[in-house]
Coordinates of C-alpha atoms and ligand atoms in Angstrom, one line a residue:
Chain A
M1482 CA -16.1 -247.7 52.4
A1483 CA -16.5 -247.6 56.1
A1484 CA -14.6 -244.4 56.3
M1485 CA -17.5 -242.7 54.6
N1486 CA -19.8 -243.3 57.5
K1487 CA -17.5 -241.9 60.2
I1488 CA -18.6 -238.9 62.1
L1489 CA -16.0 -236.1 61.7
I1490 CA -16.0 -233.3 64.2
L1491 CA -14.0 -230.1 63.6
G1492 CA -12.8 -228.8 66.9
I1493 CA -11.7 -225.2 67.5
E1494 CA -9.9 -223.8 70.5
S1495 CA -8.8 -220.2 71.4
S1496 CA -9.4 -220.1 75.1
C1497 CA -6.1 -218.7 76.2
D1498 CA -2.7 -218.5 74.6
E1499 CA -3.1 -221.1 71.8
T1500 CA -5.0 -221.0 68.6
A1501 CA -5.8 -224.6 67.6
A1502 CA -8.0 -226.7 65.3
A1503 CA -8.4 -230.4 64.8
V1504 CA -10.5 -233.1 63.1
V1505 CA -11.5 -236.2 65.1
A1506 CA -13.4 -239.2 63.7
D1507 CA -16.1 -241.0 65.8
G1508 CA -14.9 -239.2 69.0
R1509 CA -11.6 -241.0 69.2
E1510 CA -9.6 -241.1 66.0
M1511 CA -7.4 -238.1 65.7
R1512 CA -7.1 -237.1 62.0
S1513 CA -5.3 -233.9 62.6
N1514 CA -4.3 -231.7 65.6
I1515 CA -2.9 -228.3 64.7
I1516 CA -1.7 -225.8 67.3
A1517 CA -0.5 -222.5 65.7
S1518 CA 2.5 -222.0 68.0
Q1519 CA 3.7 -225.6 67.5
V1520 CA 3.7 -225.8 63.7
E1521 CA 7.3 -226.4 62.6
D1522 CA 7.0 -224.3 59.5
H1523 CA 6.6 -221.1 61.3
K1524 CA 6.3 -219.1 58.1
K1525 CA 2.9 -220.7 57.6
F1526 CA 1.6 -218.7 60.6
G1527 CA 3.9 -215.7 60.5
G1528 CA 6.1 -217.0 63.4
V1529 CA 3.5 -217.1 66.1
V1530 CA 4.4 -217.5 69.7
P1531 CA 1.7 -218.3 72.3
E1532 CA -0.1 -215.0 72.9
I1533 CA -3.0 -213.8 74.9
A1534 CA -4.0 -211.1 72.5
S1535 CA -7.2 -211.9 70.6
R1536 CA -5.8 -210.0 67.6
K1537 CA -3.1 -212.8 67.3
H1538 CA -5.8 -215.5 67.4
L1539 CA -7.7 -213.7 64.7
E1540 CA -4.6 -213.4 62.5
V1541 CA -4.1 -217.2 62.3
I1542 CA -7.4 -218.8 62.9
N1543 CA -8.4 -219.2 59.2
D1544 CA -5.1 -220.8 58.3
V1545 CA -5.2 -223.1 61.3
V1546 CA -8.7 -224.4 60.5
E1547 CA -7.8 -224.9 56.8
Y1548 CA -4.6 -226.7 57.8
A1549 CA -6.4 -229.0 60.2
L1550 CA -8.8 -230.0 57.4
S1551 CA -6.2 -230.5 54.8
E1552 CA -4.0 -232.6 57.2
A1553 CA -7.1 -234.7 57.9
G1554 CA -7.7 -235.1 54.2
A1555 CA -11.2 -233.7 54.7
G1556 CA -13.2 -230.9 53.1
F1557 CA -15.8 -228.7 54.9
A1558 CA -18.5 -230.9 53.4
D1559 CA -17.2 -234.0 55.3
I1560 CA -17.7 -232.4 58.7
S1561 CA -20.7 -233.4 60.7
A1562 CA -20.5 -230.7 63.3
V1563 CA -18.3 -227.8 64.6
A1564 CA -17.2 -227.9 68.2
V1565 CA -15.8 -224.9 70.0
T1566 CA -14.5 -223.9 73.4
N1567 CA -16.7 -221.1 74.8
G1568 CA -15.3 -220.9 78.3
P1569 CA -14.0 -220.5 80.9
G1570 CA -11.3 -218.2 79.6
L1571 CA -10.6 -214.7 78.3
V1572 CA -13.7 -213.6 76.4
G1573 CA -11.9 -211.7 73.7
A1574 CA -9.7 -214.7 72.9
L1575 CA -12.6 -217.2 73.1
L1576 CA -14.8 -215.1 70.8
V1577 CA -12.3 -215.5 68.0
G1578 CA -12.9 -219.3 68.0
V1579 CA -16.6 -219.0 68.8
N1580 CA -17.2 -216.6 65.9
M1581 CA -15.3 -218.8 63.5
A1582 CA -17.3 -221.8 64.6
K1583 CA -20.6 -220.0 64.3
T1584 CA -19.7 -218.7 60.8
L1585 CA -18.8 -222.2 59.6
A1586 CA -21.8 -223.9 61.2
Y1587 CA -24.1 -221.3 59.6
A1588 CA -22.4 -221.5 56.1
L1589 CA -22.3 -225.3 56.1
Q1590 CA -25.7 -225.7 57.8
K1591 CA -24.1 -228.1 60.3
P1592 CA -24.7 -228.3 64.1
L1593 CA -22.6 -226.1 66.4
V1594 CA -21.6 -227.6 69.8
A1595 CA -20.2 -225.6 72.7
V1596 CA -17.5 -227.3 74.8
N1597 CA -16.4 -226.4 78.4
H1598 CA -12.6 -226.0 78.5
V1599 CA -12.1 -228.1 81.6
M1600 CA -14.4 -230.9 80.3
S1601 CA -12.4 -230.9 77.0
H1602 CA -9.2 -231.6 79.1
V1603 CA -10.9 -234.6 80.5
A1604 CA -11.9 -235.8 77.0
A1605 CA -8.2 -235.8 75.9
N1606 CA -8.2 -239.2 77.7
Y1607 CA -10.9 -240.6 75.5
L1608 CA -8.7 -240.1 72.4
V1609 CA -6.2 -242.6 73.7
H1610 CA -7.9 -244.8 76.2
T1611 CA -11.0 -246.9 76.6
V1612 CA -11.9 -245.6 80.0
Q1613 CA -13.6 -247.8 82.6
F1614 CA -16.3 -245.9 84.5
P1615 CA -17.0 -244.7 87.1
A1616 CA -13.9 -242.7 87.1
V1617 CA -12.3 -239.7 88.9
C1618 CA -10.4 -237.1 86.9
L1619 CA -7.9 -234.6 88.2
V1620 CA -7.5 -231.6 85.9
A1621 CA -4.4 -229.7 86.8
S1622 CA -3.0 -226.9 84.6
G1623 CA -1.8 -223.3 84.8
G1624 CA -5.4 -222.0 85.2
H1625 CA -7.2 -224.9 86.7
T1626 CA -7.1 -227.5 89.5
S1627 CA -10.3 -229.5 89.6
L1628 CA -11.3 -232.9 90.8
L1629 CA -14.3 -234.4 88.9
Y1630 CA -16.4 -237.5 89.3
L1631 CA -17.4 -239.2 86.0
L1632 CA -20.2 -241.7 85.9
S1633 CA -19.9 -241.8 82.1
R1634 CA -18.5 -239.6 79.3
S1635 CA -21.5 -237.3 79.8
E1636 CA -22.5 -237.5 83.4
T1637 CA -20.0 -235.5 85.6
E1638 CA -19.9 -233.9 89.0
L1639 CA -17.4 -231.3 90.2
L1640 CA -16.0 -232.4 93.5
G1641 CA -13.6 -229.6 94.3
T1642 CA -11.3 -226.9 92.9
T1643 CA -8.5 -224.7 94.2
R1644 CA -9.3 -221.8 96.6
D1645 CA -6.5 -219.7 95.3
D1646 CA -3.6 -220.6 92.9
A1647 CA -3.8 -223.4 90.4
A1648 CA -1.2 -226.2 90.7
G1649 CA 0.4 -225.3 87.3
E1650 CA 0.5 -221.7 88.4
A1651 CA 2.4 -222.7 91.5
F1652 CA 4.9 -224.6 89.4
D1653 CA 5.5 -221.6 87.1
K1654 CA 5.8 -219.1 90.0
V1655 CA 8.2 -221.2 92.0
A1656 CA 10.3 -221.8 88.8
R1657 CA 10.4 -218.1 88.4
V1658 CA 11.7 -217.4 91.9
L1659 CA 14.2 -220.2 91.5
G1660 CA 15.3 -218.6 88.2
L1661 CA 14.5 -221.8 86.3
G1662 CA 12.6 -220.1 83.4
Y1663 CA 9.3 -220.7 81.7
P1664 CA 7.4 -223.0 81.4
G1665 CA 8.0 -223.9 85.0
G1666 CA 6.5 -227.4 85.1
P1667 CA 9.0 -229.2 83.0
A1668 CA 11.9 -227.2 84.5
I1669 CA 11.0 -228.2 88.0
D1670 CA 10.2 -231.8 87.0
K1671 CA 13.8 -232.0 85.6
I1672 CA 15.8 -230.3 88.3
A1673 CA 13.8 -232.0 91.1
M1674 CA 15.2 -235.4 89.9
Q1675 CA 18.6 -234.3 91.3
G1676 CA 17.3 -232.9 94.5
N1677 CA 16.4 -234.4 97.9
P1678 CA 12.6 -234.0 98.5
D1679 CA 13.1 -234.2 102.2
A1680 CA 15.7 -231.5 102.6
F1681 CA 12.9 -228.9 102.9
R1682 CA 9.5 -229.7 104.3
F1683 CA 6.8 -227.5 102.8
P1684 CA 3.2 -227.3 103.9
R1685 CA 0.5 -229.6 102.4
A1686 CA -2.8 -227.6 102.5
F1687 CA -6.0 -229.3 103.5
S1688 CA -4.1 -232.6 103.9
G1689 CA -5.7 -235.2 106.1
Q1690 CA -9.1 -233.5 106.0
D1691 CA -11.4 -236.4 105.0
H1692 CA -14.2 -234.8 103.1
S1693 CA -12.4 -231.9 101.6
Y1694 CA -11.7 -231.9 97.9
E1695 CA -10.5 -228.3 98.0
F1696 CA -7.0 -227.4 97.1
S1697 CA -4.8 -224.4 98.0
F1698 CA -1.3 -223.7 96.7
S1699 CA -0.7 -220.0 97.6
G1700 CA 0.6 -221.0 101.0
L1701 CA 3.1 -223.3 99.4
K1702 CA 4.2 -220.5 97.1
S1703 CA 4.9 -218.1 100.0
A1704 CA 6.6 -220.9 102.0
V1705 CA 9.1 -221.3 99.2
I1706 CA 9.6 -217.6 98.9
N1707 CA 10.2 -217.4 102.7
V1708 CA 12.8 -220.1 102.5
L1709 CA 14.6 -218.2 99.7
H1710 CA 14.5 -214.9 101.6
N1711 CA 15.9 -216.5 104.7
L1712 CA 18.8 -218.2 102.8
E1713 CA 19.5 -215.0 101.0
Q1714 CA 19.5 -212.9 104.2
R1715 CA 22.0 -215.4 105.8
G1716 CA 24.1 -215.2 102.6
E1717 CA 23.8 -218.9 102.1
P1718 CA 23.8 -220.7 98.7
I1719 CA 20.4 -221.6 97.3
P1720 CA 20.1 -225.4 96.9
K1721 CA 17.7 -225.1 93.9
A1722 CA 17.3 -228.8 93.2
D1723 CA 16.4 -229.6 96.9
I1724 CA 13.9 -226.7 97.0
A1725 CA 12.4 -227.8 93.7
A1726 CA 12.2 -231.4 94.9
G1727 CA 10.6 -230.4 98.2
F1728 CA 8.1 -228.1 96.5
Q1729 CA 7.2 -230.7 93.9
A1730 CA 6.8 -233.3 96.7
A1731 CA 4.3 -231.0 98.5
V1732 CA 2.2 -230.5 95.4
V1733 CA 2.2 -234.1 94.3
D1734 CA 1.5 -235.4 97.9
V1735 CA -1.7 -233.3 98.0
L1736 CA -2.8 -234.0 94.5
V1737 CA -2.3 -237.8 95.1
E1738 CA -4.0 -237.8 98.5
K1739 CA -7.1 -235.9 97.3
T1740 CA -7.4 -237.9 94.1
R1741 CA -7.1 -241.2 95.9
L1742 CA -9.6 -240.2 98.5
A1743 CA -12.1 -239.2 95.8
A1744 CA -11.5 -242.4 93.8
K1745 CA -12.0 -244.6 96.9
S1746 CA -15.0 -242.9 98.3
K1747 CA -16.7 -242.8 94.9
G1748 CA -15.8 -246.4 94.0
A1749 CA -13.9 -245.4 90.9
K1750 CA -12.5 -248.1 88.6
T1751 CA -10.1 -245.6 86.9
V1752 CA -8.4 -242.3 87.7
L1753 CA -7.7 -239.9 84.8
L1754 CA -5.2 -237.2 84.7
A1755 CA -5.6 -234.1 82.4
G1756 CA -4.1 -230.7 81.9
G1757 CA -0.4 -229.6 81.7
V1758 CA 0.5 -230.8 85.2
A1759 CA -0.5 -234.4 84.1
A1760 CA 2.8 -234.5 82.3
N1761 CA 4.7 -234.3 85.7
R1762 CA 6.6 -237.6 86.1
Q1763 CA 6.5 -237.7 89.9
L1764 CA 2.8 -237.2 89.9
R1765 CA 2.2 -240.1 87.5
L1766 CA 4.6 -242.4 89.4
Q1767 CA 3.3 -241.7 92.8
L1768 CA -0.3 -241.9 91.7
R1769 CA 0.2 -245.1 89.9
E1770 CA 1.8 -246.7 92.9
T1771 CA -0.8 -245.5 95.3
L1772 CA -3.8 -246.5 93.2
A1773 CA -2.3 -249.9 92.5
L1774 CA -2.8 -250.7 96.2
D1775 CA -6.5 -250.3 95.8
G1776 CA -6.6 -252.0 92.3
I1777 CA -7.6 -248.7 90.6
G1778 CA -6.2 -248.0 87.1
L1779 CA -4.5 -244.8 86.0
N1780 CA -4.9 -243.2 82.5
Y1781 CA -3.3 -240.0 81.2
P1782 CA -2.9 -238.6 77.7
P1783 CA 0.4 -238.2 76.0
P1784 CA 2.1 -234.8 76.7
E1785 CA 0.9 -233.1 73.5
L1786 CA -2.7 -233.8 74.5
C1787 CA -2.2 -232.6 78.1
T1788 CA -1.7 -229.0 77.2
D1789 CA -4.3 -226.9 75.3
N1790 CA -5.3 -228.4 71.9
A1791 CA -8.3 -228.8 69.7
A1792 CA -8.5 -232.6 69.3
M1793 CA -9.8 -232.7 72.9
V1794 CA -12.4 -230.2 72.0
A1795 CA -13.6 -232.2 69.0
C1796 CA -13.6 -235.3 71.2
A1797 CA -15.8 -233.7 73.9
G1798 CA -17.9 -232.1 71.1
Y1799 CA -18.6 -235.6 69.6
D1800 CA -20.4 -236.6 72.8
L1801 CA -22.6 -233.5 72.8
Y1802 CA -23.3 -234.0 69.1
K1803 CA -24.4 -237.6 69.7
R1804 CA -26.8 -236.3 72.3
N1805 CA -28.1 -233.6 70.1
E1806 CA -27.0 -231.0 72.5
Y1807 CA -26.5 -228.2 70.0
A1808 CA -25.7 -224.6 70.7
G1809 CA -27.5 -221.8 69.0
L1810 CA -25.9 -219.3 66.6
D1811 CA -26.3 -216.8 69.4
L1812 CA -23.7 -218.7 71.4
N1813 CA -21.6 -216.5 73.7
A1814 CA -18.2 -216.8 75.5
F1815 CA -17.9 -216.8 79.3
T1816 CA -15.1 -216.0 81.7
V1817 CA -15.9 -218.2 84.7
Chain B
M885 CA -1.2 -188.5 102.3
D886 CA -0.6 -192.3 102.6
Y887 CA -2.7 -194.5 104.8
I888 CA -0.7 -197.4 106.2
F889 CA -2.0 -200.6 107.8
T890 CA 0.0 -203.5 109.2
T891 CA -1.4 -207.1 109.1
N892 CA 0.0 -210.2 110.7
A893 CA -2.0 -213.0 109.0
E894 CA -3.6 -213.7 105.6
Q895 CA -7.0 -213.4 107.3
E896 CA -6.3 -209.9 108.5
T897 CA -5.3 -208.8 105.0
E898 CA -8.5 -210.3 103.7
S899 CA -10.6 -208.6 106.3
L900 CA -9.0 -205.2 105.6
G901 CA -9.9 -205.8 101.9
K902 CA -13.5 -206.7 103.0
R903 CA -13.9 -203.5 105.0
L904 CA -12.7 -201.5 102.0
G905 CA -15.0 -203.5 99.7
D906 CA -17.9 -202.6 102.0
L907 CA -17.3 -198.9 101.2
L908 CA -16.6 -199.1 97.5
F909 CA -18.7 -197.3 94.9
P910 CA -19.6 -198.0 91.2
G911 CA -16.7 -197.3 88.8
A912 CA -14.0 -197.6 91.5
V913 CA -10.6 -198.6 90.1
L914 CA -8.0 -200.1 92.5
L915 CA -4.3 -200.7 91.5
L916 CA -2.7 -203.3 93.6
D917 CA 1.0 -203.9 93.8
G918 CA 3.5 -206.0 95.7
D919 CA 6.0 -208.8 95.1
L920 CA 5.1 -212.4 94.2
G921 CA 3.2 -213.8 97.1
A922 CA 2.8 -210.5 98.9
G923 CA -0.9 -211.0 99.4
K924 CA -2.6 -209.2 96.5
T925 CA -5.0 -212.0 95.8
A926 CA -5.8 -212.4 99.5
F927 CA -6.6 -208.7 99.7
A928 CA -8.7 -208.9 96.5
R929 CA -10.7 -211.8 97.9
G930 CA -11.6 -209.6 100.8
V931 CA -12.7 -206.8 98.5
A932 CA -14.8 -209.3 96.7
R933 CA -16.5 -210.4 99.9
G934 CA -17.1 -206.7 100.8
L935 CA -18.9 -206.3 97.5
G936 CA -21.1 -209.3 98.3
V937 CA -19.3 -211.8 96.0
T938 CA -19.9 -215.3 97.4
S939 CA -18.2 -217.5 94.7
P940 CA -14.6 -218.6 95.2
V941 CA -12.0 -215.9 94.4
Q942 CA -9.1 -217.7 92.7
S943 CA -5.9 -216.2 91.3
P944 CA -6.5 -214.6 87.9
T945 CA -2.8 -215.0 86.9
F946 CA -3.5 -217.5 84.1
T947 CA -6.9 -216.3 83.0
I948 CA -5.9 -212.6 83.3
L949 CA -9.4 -211.6 84.2
L950 CA -11.9 -213.2 86.6
A951 CA -15.3 -211.5 86.7
H952 CA -17.6 -211.9 89.7
S953 CA -21.1 -210.6 90.5
G954 CA -22.0 -209.1 93.8
R955 CA -23.6 -205.9 95.0
L956 CA -21.6 -204.5 92.1
P957 CA -19.8 -206.4 89.4
F958 CA -16.2 -207.1 90.4
Y959 CA -13.5 -207.3 87.7
H960 CA -10.3 -208.9 89.0
F961 CA -7.4 -208.5 86.7
D962 CA -3.8 -209.8 87.0
L963 CA -1.2 -208.4 84.6
Y964 CA 1.6 -210.8 85.6
R965 CA 1.5 -212.5 82.2
I966 CA 0.8 -209.4 80.1
E967 CA 3.8 -208.3 78.2
S968 CA 2.8 -205.3 76.1
E969 CA 0.4 -202.4 76.1
E970 CA -1.0 -203.9 73.0
E971 CA -2.0 -207.1 74.8
L972 CA -3.3 -205.0 77.7
L973 CA -5.7 -203.1 75.4
D974 CA -6.6 -206.3 73.6
I975 CA -7.9 -208.1 76.8
G976 CA -10.7 -205.5 77.1
I977 CA -9.5 -203.8 80.2
E978 CA -10.8 -200.4 79.1
E979 CA -14.4 -201.6 78.9
C980 CA -14.1 -202.7 82.6
L981 CA -12.5 -199.5 83.7
D982 CA -15.4 -197.5 82.1
D983 CA -18.0 -199.8 83.6
E984 CA -20.1 -199.3 86.7
G985 CA -18.5 -202.2 88.5
V986 CA -15.4 -202.2 90.7
T987 CA -12.1 -203.0 88.9
L988 CA -9.0 -204.3 90.8
V989 CA -5.7 -204.8 89.0
E990 CA -2.9 -207.0 90.4
W991 CA 0.6 -206.1 89.0
A992 CA -0.6 -202.7 87.7
E993 CA 2.9 -201.3 88.2
K994 CA 4.0 -203.1 85.0
F995 CA 2.0 -200.5 83.1
Q996 CA 2.4 -197.4 85.2
G997 CA 1.4 -194.7 82.6
F998 CA -1.6 -196.6 81.5
F999 CA -3.9 -196.1 84.5
D1000 CA -4.1 -192.3 84.6
T1001 CA -6.9 -191.8 87.1
P1002 CA -7.2 -194.7 89.5
S1003 CA -9.4 -194.3 92.5
M1004 CA -6.6 -195.5 94.7
S1005 CA -3.2 -197.3 94.6
I1006 CA -2.5 -200.0 97.2
S1007 CA 0.8 -201.6 97.8
I1008 CA 1.6 -204.6 99.9
A1009 CA 5.1 -205.1 101.3
R1010 CA 6.6 -207.8 103.4
G1011 CA 7.4 -206.8 107.0
Q1012 CA 10.0 -208.0 109.5
E1013 CA 8.2 -211.2 110.3
E1014 CA 7.2 -213.9 107.9
N1015 CA 3.5 -213.2 108.2
M1016 CA 3.7 -209.4 108.5
R1017 CA 2.6 -207.2 105.7
E1018 CA 2.6 -203.4 105.4
I1019 CA -0.3 -202.2 103.3
T1020 CA -0.2 -198.7 102.0
F1021 CA -3.1 -196.8 100.4
F1022 CA -2.8 -193.7 98.3
S1023 CA -5.4 -191.7 96.6
G1024 CA -5.5 -188.4 94.7
E1025 CA -9.3 -188.3 94.9
E1026 CA -11.1 -186.4 97.7
R1027 CA -14.0 -189.0 97.7
C1028 CA -11.6 -191.9 98.2
R1029 CA -9.6 -190.1 100.9
E1030 CA -12.9 -189.7 102.8
L1031 CA -13.5 -193.4 102.3
L1032 CA -10.0 -194.2 103.6
D1033 CA -10.6 -192.0 106.6
K1034 CA -13.6 -194.1 107.4
L1035 CA -11.5 -197.3 106.9
C1036 CA -9.0 -196.0 109.4
A1037 CA -11.7 -195.1 111.9
R1038 CA -13.2 -198.6 111.6
S1039 CA -9.8 -200.3 112.1
Ligands
ATP2219 N1 -0.3 -210.8 106.6 C1 -0.5 -211.5 105.4 N2 -1.3 -211.0 104.5 C2 -1.5 -211.7 103.3 N3 -1.0 -212.9 103.0 C3 -0.1 -213.4 103.9 C4 0.1 -212.7 105.2 N4 1.0 -213.5 105.9 C5 1.2 -214.6 105.1 N5 0.6 -214.5 104.0 C6 0.6 -215.6 102.9 O1 1.1 -215.0 101.7 C7 0.5 -215.6 100.6 C8 -0.1 -214.5 99.7 O2 -0.5 -215.1 98.5 P1 -1.3 -214.3 97.4 O3 -1.5 -215.3 96.3 O4 -2.5 -213.7 98.0 O5 -0.2 -213.3 96.9 P2 -0.2 -212.4 95.6 O6 0.4 -211.1 95.9 O7 -1.5 -212.4 95.0 O8 0.8 -213.3 94.7 P3 1.0 -213.3 93.2 O9 2.1 -212.3 92.9 O10 1.5 -214.7 92.9 O11 -0.3 -212.9 92.5 C9 -0.6 -216.5 101.2 O12 0.0 -217.8 101.1 C10 -0.7 -216.1 102.6 O13 -1.1 -217.1 103.5
MG2220 MG1 -2.2 -212.9 93.0

């Protein structure tokens, strides 16, 4: 049967708070996608919550990998290669995945491939879309804000990143000062729907600067804090929805402007979104409308593939495997 | 004795950090506190520049640790998301504290008892004006107080 000839990649991810494993066939067919903190039957993993501690990753990684294989109906022998995130991230956490992947690759005598965390977010799109190249990808999450130019699945160029806070970090911190809880992204997305985005005008950093693909969100964070301080000092009520809407508009305006600028100047056919912030509804809406004016398409993964997962690692790993870009068993983890 | 500086713009806070970074020695540990958006990362960016780091200095809130190389290694921690001392030990902070690099810790006050002999504690407070910050340095070490005297003399 044809299924016999498919290339199965086992992906492993432990770069930050999540321990995850997945099996992907031919770089696009998701056979399983297990994230320890999201498994309904929590008993399976001892009631894990997302945690930074590497000890937590270590406790569940064996079970997560086994579960990913059994869900995929695959055995270790069916795997063509093991793909693992080796950075950027917290070295202690990353090493749990890296050591697991090395052990498996050695025991099974299968190739090991090392995947960059940011590039794996980009690859989440390849699991669900046939992307038209050249493309521009905006990766926006709690830890990253990067704009990338993609000539193909394997030829990429970094155009710009944030100089201070990441976009997702700004969402979480503003949600915290507004008392909206964690995670901040969905909370702001929701309450902003009821607010007036023009009631407060917040700064848009590096806006209107033609050749800059740099981002900055710490000024926006402090502008929101200043508004709150002033309202509190005057004893006025806090219009949370309006502040959230104004804040979100500032973030989205900048992300849309820079992404459109990159797409146009690079002659991109498609724009891709990736990372947790890609789930933001206003960002998707505004970007779609803006890009439509230039006839540029927009792709983004479903929410469960926007946040950290291992299917995207297996997908990115497939490309490296096809190009024989194997990692040695001395593979290490890196922070930045 | 406390050393107190006032800045009126992000750039001024960064350049104060840079002047401190110029003077820092291997193994220095700086604890940095202040509310959300006080300017801890801006100050840390300056320290990094003073240590000869040229790469971008982003906020380590999500990553917890961002390591940079300069004249000395620079370990930039942010404990905002760390919730227990167990997690704190687990992220490998002790290795950095014992290293010959410079370690700077944002939100160190969350784990007050943990850092028993820091080189200095720095706190950033908002002032009367929106862009005003009062930056206070304290050190129990002779060597660091001499260094802070120099910092004052240069300011
Ligand atoms: N005098 C000043 N010194 C430093 N920052 C200032 C000053 N005046 C205004 N700011 C603004 O305050 C913000 C400080 O942000 P920064 O991210 O450095 O703070 P932080 O203390 O690291 O925050 P967090 O708690 O989120 O880590 C910047 O937007 C900066 O422009
Ligand atoms: Mg900071």
